[in-house]
Coordinates of C-alpha atoms and ligand atoms in Angstrom, one line a residue:
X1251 CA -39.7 -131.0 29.8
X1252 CA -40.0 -130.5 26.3
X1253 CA -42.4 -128.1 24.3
X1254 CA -45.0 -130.5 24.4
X1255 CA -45.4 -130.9 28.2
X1256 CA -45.3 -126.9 28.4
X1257 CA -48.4 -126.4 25.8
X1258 CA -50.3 -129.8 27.7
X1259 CA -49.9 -128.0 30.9
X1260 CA -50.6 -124.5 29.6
X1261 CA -54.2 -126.2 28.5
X1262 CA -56.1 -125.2 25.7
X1263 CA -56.7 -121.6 26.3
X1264 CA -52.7 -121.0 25.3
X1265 CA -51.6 -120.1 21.6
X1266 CA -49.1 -118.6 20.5
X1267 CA -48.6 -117.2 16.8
X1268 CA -45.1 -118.3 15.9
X1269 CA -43.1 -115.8 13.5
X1270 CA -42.5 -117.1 10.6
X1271 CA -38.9 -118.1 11.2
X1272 CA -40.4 -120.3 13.4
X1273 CA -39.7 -123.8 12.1
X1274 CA -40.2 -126.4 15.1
X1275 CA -42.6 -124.7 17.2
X1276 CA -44.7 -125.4 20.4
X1277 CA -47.6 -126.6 18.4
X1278 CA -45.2 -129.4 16.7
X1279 CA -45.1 -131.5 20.0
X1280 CA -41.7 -132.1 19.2
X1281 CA -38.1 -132.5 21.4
X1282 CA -37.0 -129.3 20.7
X1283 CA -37.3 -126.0 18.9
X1284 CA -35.9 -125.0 16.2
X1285 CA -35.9 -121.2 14.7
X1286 CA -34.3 -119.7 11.8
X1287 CA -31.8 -117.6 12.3
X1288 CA -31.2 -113.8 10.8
X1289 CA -27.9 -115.7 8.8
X1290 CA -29.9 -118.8 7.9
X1291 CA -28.8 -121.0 9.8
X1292 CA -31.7 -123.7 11.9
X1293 CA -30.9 -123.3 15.3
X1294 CA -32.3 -125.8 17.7
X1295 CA -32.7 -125.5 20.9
X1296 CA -33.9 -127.3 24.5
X1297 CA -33.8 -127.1 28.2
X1298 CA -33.6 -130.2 30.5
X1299 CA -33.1 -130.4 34.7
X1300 CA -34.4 -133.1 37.5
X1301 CA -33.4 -133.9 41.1
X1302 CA -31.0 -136.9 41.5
X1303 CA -31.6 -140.1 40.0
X1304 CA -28.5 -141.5 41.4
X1305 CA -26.3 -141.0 44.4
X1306 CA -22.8 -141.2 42.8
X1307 CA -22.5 -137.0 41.8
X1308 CA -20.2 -137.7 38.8
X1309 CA -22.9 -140.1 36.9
X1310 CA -25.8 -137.7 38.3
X1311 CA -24.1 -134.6 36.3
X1312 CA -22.8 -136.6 33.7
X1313 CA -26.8 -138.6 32.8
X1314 CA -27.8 -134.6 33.4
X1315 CA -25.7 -133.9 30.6
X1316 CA -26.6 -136.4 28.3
X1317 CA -30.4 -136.5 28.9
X1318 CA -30.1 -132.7 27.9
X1319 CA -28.3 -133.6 24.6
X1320 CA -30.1 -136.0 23.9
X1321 CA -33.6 -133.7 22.7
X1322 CA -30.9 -132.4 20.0
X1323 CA -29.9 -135.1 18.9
X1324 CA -34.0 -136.5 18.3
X1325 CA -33.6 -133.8 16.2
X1326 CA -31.4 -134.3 14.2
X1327 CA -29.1 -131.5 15.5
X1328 CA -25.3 -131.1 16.4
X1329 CA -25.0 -129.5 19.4
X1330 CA -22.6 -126.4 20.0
X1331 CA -23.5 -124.9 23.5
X1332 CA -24.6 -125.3 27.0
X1333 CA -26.1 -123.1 29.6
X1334 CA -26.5 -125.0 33.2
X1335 CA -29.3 -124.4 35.5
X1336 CA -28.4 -125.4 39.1
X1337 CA -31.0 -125.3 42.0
X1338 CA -28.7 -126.2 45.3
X1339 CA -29.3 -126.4 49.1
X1340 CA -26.0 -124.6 49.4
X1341 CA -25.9 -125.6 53.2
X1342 CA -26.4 -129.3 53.1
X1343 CA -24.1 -130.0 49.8
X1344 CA -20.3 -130.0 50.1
X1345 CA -18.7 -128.5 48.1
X1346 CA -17.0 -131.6 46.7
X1347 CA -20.2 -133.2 45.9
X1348 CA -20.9 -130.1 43.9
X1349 CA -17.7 -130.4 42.2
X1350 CA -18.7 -134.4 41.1
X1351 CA -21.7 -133.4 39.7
X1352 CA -20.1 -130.5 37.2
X1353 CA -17.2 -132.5 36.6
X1354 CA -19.3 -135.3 35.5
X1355 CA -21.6 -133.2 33.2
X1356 CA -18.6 -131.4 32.1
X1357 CA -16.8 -134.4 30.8
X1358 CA -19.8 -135.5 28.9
X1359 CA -20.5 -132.4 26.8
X1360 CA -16.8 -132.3 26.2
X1361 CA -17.3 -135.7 24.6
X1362 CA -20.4 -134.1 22.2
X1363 CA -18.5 -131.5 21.5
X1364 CA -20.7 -128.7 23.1
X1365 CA -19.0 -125.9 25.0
X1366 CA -20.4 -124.9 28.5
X1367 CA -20.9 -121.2 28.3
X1368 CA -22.0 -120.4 31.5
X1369 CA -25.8 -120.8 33.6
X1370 CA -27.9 -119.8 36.7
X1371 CA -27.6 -121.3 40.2
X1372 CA -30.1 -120.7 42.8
X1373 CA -30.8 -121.7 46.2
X1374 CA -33.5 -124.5 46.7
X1375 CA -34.2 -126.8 49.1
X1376 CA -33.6 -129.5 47.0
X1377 CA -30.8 -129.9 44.5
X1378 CA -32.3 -130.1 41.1
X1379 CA -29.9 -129.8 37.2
X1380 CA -29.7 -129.7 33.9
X1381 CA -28.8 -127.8 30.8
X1382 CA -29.9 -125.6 28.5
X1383 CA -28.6 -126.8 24.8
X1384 CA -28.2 -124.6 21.6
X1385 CA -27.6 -126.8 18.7
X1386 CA -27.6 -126.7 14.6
X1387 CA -29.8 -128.2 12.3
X1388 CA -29.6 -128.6 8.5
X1389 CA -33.3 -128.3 7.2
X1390 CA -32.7 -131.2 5.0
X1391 CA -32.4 -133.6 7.7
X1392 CA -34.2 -132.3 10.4
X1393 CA -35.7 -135.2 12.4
X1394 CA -39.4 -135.0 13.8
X1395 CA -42.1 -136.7 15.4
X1396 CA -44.4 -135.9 12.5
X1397 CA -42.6 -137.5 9.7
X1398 CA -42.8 -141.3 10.1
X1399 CA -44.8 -143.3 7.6
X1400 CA -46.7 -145.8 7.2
X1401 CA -44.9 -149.5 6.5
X1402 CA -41.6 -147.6 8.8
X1403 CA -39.9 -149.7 10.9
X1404 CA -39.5 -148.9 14.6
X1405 CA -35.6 -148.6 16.0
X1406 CA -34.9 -148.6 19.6
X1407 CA -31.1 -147.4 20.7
X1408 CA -31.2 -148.1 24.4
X1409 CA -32.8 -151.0 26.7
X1410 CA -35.5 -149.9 29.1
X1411 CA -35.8 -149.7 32.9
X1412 CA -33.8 -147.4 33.8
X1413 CA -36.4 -146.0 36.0
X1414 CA -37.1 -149.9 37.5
X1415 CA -33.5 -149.4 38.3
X1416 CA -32.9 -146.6 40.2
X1417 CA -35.8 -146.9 42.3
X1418 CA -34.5 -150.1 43.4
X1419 CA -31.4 -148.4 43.8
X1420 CA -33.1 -145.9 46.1
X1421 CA -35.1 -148.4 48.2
X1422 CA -31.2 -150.0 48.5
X1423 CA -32.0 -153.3 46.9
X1424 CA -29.7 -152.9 43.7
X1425 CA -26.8 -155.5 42.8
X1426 CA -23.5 -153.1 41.9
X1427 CA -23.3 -155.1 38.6
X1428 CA -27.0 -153.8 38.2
X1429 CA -26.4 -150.2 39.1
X1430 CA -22.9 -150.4 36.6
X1431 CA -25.7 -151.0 33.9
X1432 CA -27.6 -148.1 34.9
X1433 CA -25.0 -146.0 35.2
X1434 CA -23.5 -146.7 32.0
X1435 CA -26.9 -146.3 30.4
X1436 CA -27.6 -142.8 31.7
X1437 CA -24.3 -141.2 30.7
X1438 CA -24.7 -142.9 27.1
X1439 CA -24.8 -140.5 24.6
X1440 CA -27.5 -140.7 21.4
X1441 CA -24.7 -138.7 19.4
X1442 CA -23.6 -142.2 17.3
X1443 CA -27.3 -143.2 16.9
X1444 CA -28.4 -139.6 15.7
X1445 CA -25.3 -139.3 12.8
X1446 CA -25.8 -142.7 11.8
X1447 CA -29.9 -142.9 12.0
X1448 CA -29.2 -139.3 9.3
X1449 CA -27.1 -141.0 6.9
X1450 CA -29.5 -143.7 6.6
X1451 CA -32.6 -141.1 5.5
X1452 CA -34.1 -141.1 9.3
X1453 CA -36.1 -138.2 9.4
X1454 CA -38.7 -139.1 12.3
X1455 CA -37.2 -139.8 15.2
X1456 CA -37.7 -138.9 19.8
X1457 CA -35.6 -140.1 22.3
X1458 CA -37.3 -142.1 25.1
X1459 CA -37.8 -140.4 28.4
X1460 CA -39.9 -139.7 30.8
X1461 CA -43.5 -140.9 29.2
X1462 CA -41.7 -144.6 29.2
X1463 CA -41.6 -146.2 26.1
X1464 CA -45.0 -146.5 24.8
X1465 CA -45.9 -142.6 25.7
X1466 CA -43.2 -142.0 23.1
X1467 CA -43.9 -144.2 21.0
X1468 CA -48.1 -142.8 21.0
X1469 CA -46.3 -139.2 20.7
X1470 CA -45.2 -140.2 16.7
X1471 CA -48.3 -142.2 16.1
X1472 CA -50.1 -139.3 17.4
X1473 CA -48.0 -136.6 15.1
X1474 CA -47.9 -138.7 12.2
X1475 CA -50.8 -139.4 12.1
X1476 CA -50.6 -143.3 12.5
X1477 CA -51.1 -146.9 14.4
X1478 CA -47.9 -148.3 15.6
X1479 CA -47.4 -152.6 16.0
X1480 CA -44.9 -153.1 18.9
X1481 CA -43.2 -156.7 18.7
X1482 CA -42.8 -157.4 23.1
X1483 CA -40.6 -160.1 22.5
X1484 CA -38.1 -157.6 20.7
X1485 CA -37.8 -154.8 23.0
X1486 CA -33.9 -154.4 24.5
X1487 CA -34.8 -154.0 28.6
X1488 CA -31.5 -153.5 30.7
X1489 CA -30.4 -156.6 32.4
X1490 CA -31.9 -157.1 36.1
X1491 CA -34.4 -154.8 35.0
X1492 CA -37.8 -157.3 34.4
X1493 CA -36.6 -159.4 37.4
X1494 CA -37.0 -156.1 39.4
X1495 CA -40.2 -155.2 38.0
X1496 CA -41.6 -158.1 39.6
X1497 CA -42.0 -156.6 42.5
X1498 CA -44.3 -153.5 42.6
X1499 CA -42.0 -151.5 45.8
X1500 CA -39.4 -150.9 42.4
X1501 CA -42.2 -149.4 39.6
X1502 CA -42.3 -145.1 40.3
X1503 CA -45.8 -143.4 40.7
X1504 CA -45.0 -142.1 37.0
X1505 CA -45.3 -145.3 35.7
X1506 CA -48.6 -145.6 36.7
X1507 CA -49.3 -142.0 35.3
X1508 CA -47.6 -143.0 32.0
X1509 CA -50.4 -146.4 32.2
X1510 CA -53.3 -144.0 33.1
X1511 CA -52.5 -141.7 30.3
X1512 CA -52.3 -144.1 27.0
X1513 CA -54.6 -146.6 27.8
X1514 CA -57.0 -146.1 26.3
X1515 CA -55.1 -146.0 23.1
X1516 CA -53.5 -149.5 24.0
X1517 CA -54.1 -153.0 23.0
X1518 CA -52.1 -156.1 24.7
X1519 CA -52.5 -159.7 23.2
X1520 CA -50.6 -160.9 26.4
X1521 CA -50.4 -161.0 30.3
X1522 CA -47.1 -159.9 31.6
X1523 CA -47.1 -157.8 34.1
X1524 CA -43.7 -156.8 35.1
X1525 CA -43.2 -156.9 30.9
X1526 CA -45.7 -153.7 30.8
X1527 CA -44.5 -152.3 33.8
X1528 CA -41.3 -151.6 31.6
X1529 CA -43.1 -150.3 29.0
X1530 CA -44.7 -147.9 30.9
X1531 CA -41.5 -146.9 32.9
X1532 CA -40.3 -143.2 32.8
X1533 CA -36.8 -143.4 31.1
X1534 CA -34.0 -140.9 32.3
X1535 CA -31.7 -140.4 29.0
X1536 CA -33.3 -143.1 27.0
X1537 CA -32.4 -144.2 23.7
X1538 CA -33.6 -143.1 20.6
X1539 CA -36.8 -144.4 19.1
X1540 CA -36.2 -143.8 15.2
X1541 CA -39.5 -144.5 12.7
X1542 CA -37.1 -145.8 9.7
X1543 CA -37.9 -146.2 6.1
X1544 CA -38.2 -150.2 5.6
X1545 CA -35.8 -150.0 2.5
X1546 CA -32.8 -148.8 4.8
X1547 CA -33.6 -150.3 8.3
X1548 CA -31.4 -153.4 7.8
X1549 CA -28.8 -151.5 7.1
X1550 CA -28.9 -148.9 9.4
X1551 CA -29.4 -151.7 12.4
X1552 CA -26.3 -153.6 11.2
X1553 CA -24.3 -150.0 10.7
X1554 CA -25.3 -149.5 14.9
X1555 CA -24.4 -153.0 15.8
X1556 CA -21.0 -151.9 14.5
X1557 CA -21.0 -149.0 15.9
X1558 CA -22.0 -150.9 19.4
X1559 CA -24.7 -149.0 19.9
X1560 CA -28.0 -150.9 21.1
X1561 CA -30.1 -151.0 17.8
X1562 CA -33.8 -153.4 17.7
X1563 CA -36.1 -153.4 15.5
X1564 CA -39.4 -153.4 18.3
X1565 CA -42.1 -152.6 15.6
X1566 CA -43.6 -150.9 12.6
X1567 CA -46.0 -148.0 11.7
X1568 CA -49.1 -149.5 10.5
X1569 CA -52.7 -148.2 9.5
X1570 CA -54.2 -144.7 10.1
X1571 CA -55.6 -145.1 13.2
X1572 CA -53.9 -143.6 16.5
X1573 CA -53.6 -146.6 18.3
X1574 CA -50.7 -148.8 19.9
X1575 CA -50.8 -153.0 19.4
X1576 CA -48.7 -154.7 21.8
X1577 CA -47.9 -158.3 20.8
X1578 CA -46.2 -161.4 21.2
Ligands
CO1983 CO1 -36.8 -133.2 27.2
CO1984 CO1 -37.2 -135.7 24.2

């Protein structure tokens, strides 16, 4: 959960006056905070944990991991520590499981560079984790929702459907080569896309979780104050994914939530069903969505590609008005 789902569930009636060291605060909607620290230094900082999205332990600790990252990275931030937060039925779990899950999570934050520090465990009837990330932040390049502009370019890092995907792995109806895609998309980290999407002058960026792709994509239009043209035809969606989302038994209850909650800001030039069920699909350790400046965007994509990072161009910031266009 990031600040903005704790102030939209708080309601109205909650404020808070930030110190002034505050930079990215509650009231900025953004991925993370960010605070000043007594030395000067932006710290930024996050806190991410969900029950098991997939059975393998080692991929479940190690998407943990990386979904937790990733809120730094949409910042813009490097990050340097991690505090775990376990919630365990101690009786039911071996301990071998247990051991899977950290070494997967583990392994991943040793490949961002971010040193576990320690955490909390407590016992819960069902096993729940995450992290707690402190990262760094250099003001001049501090990524936020609020700062895309008008005639931007839109940037995807990551296909969509990962939620598509593991339900059907849940329900038992997933091919392995399908649930190797999934897999390797969770545990993906956004580090490459965040460096690279700084050097090219990025400097409004989310990543794409649990509000599916078009709830992120009304969360910059919202904060920057502008309409958004998404191109269908050019979104990345994980192989196996839109022949799954045929069928309704594979689409979560958020994905309906996600639909509920936009659409009135919506407009669709097409019929494709399983198409907007993607779009609509809560994402575990999406990609990043990056608003880019139209003068560096071909360069940037082409930077990616080499990189092998997923990088499409799905649409453009266009007009004043809040509103999403969905066309093909
Ligand atoms: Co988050
Ligand atoms: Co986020």
């Amino acid at each position: 959960m990031g600040p903005a789902e704790l102030v939209e569930l708080l309601g109205s009636g909650f404020s808070s006056k930030p110190d002034q060291n505050v930079v990215v605060g509650l009231s900025a909607f953004d991925d993370a905070g960010v605070i000043r620290s007594p030395s000067g230094d932006l710290l930024v900082q996050t806190v991410d944990f969900f029950t098991p999205i997939v059975d393998d332990p080692y991929i479940y600790g190690a998407a943990a991991a990386a979904n937790a990252l990733s809120d730094v990275y949409a910042m813009g931030g490097d990050p340097l520590s991690a505090l775990t937060i376990a919630c365990l039925p101690i009786q039911q779990l071996p301990t071998e499981v247990l051991k899977e899950i950290f070494l997967g999570a583990q392994d991943k934050l040793q490949e961002a560079g971010c040193e576990l520090l320690g955490g909390h465990t407590v016992q819960d009837k069902e096993l729940k984790f995450g992290f707690s990330v402190t990262g760094i932040v250099s003001e001049s390049t501090l990524m936020m929702k609020s700062k895309g502009k008008e005639g931007d370019v839109l940037v995807l890092t990551k296909g969509i459907g990962t939620g598509i995907l593991a339900t059907a792995a849940k329900r038992g109806v997933l091919s392995k080569d399908a649930e190797t895609i999934l897999h390797q998309s969770l545990v993906h980290l956004n580090r490459q896309a965040s460096v690279l999407a700084k050097q090219f002058e990025v400097r409004c960026a989310t990543d794409v979780t649990g509000f599916g792709l078009i709830g992120h994509c009304l969360d910059i239009a919202k904060q920057s104050k502008v309409g958004i043209t998404l191109y269908a035809e050019q979104i990345p969606i994980l192989p196996h994914a839109y022949e799954l989302a045929k069928d309704t038994k594979n689409r979560a209850g958020g994905l309906y939530r996600n639909r509920l909650f936009v659409e009135s800001k919506i407009h669709i030039n097409f019929h494709d069903d399983s198409l907007l069920s993607l779009l609509f699909d809560p994402q575990t350790s999406g990609g990043l969505l990056l608003s880019v400046p139209s003068d560096r965007v071909n360069q940037l994509v082409q930077t990616l590609l080499e990189n092998h990072e997923v990088a499409a161009m799905i649409g453009e910031l266009t007009g004043s008005e809040i509103q999403i266009k969905i066309i093909r």
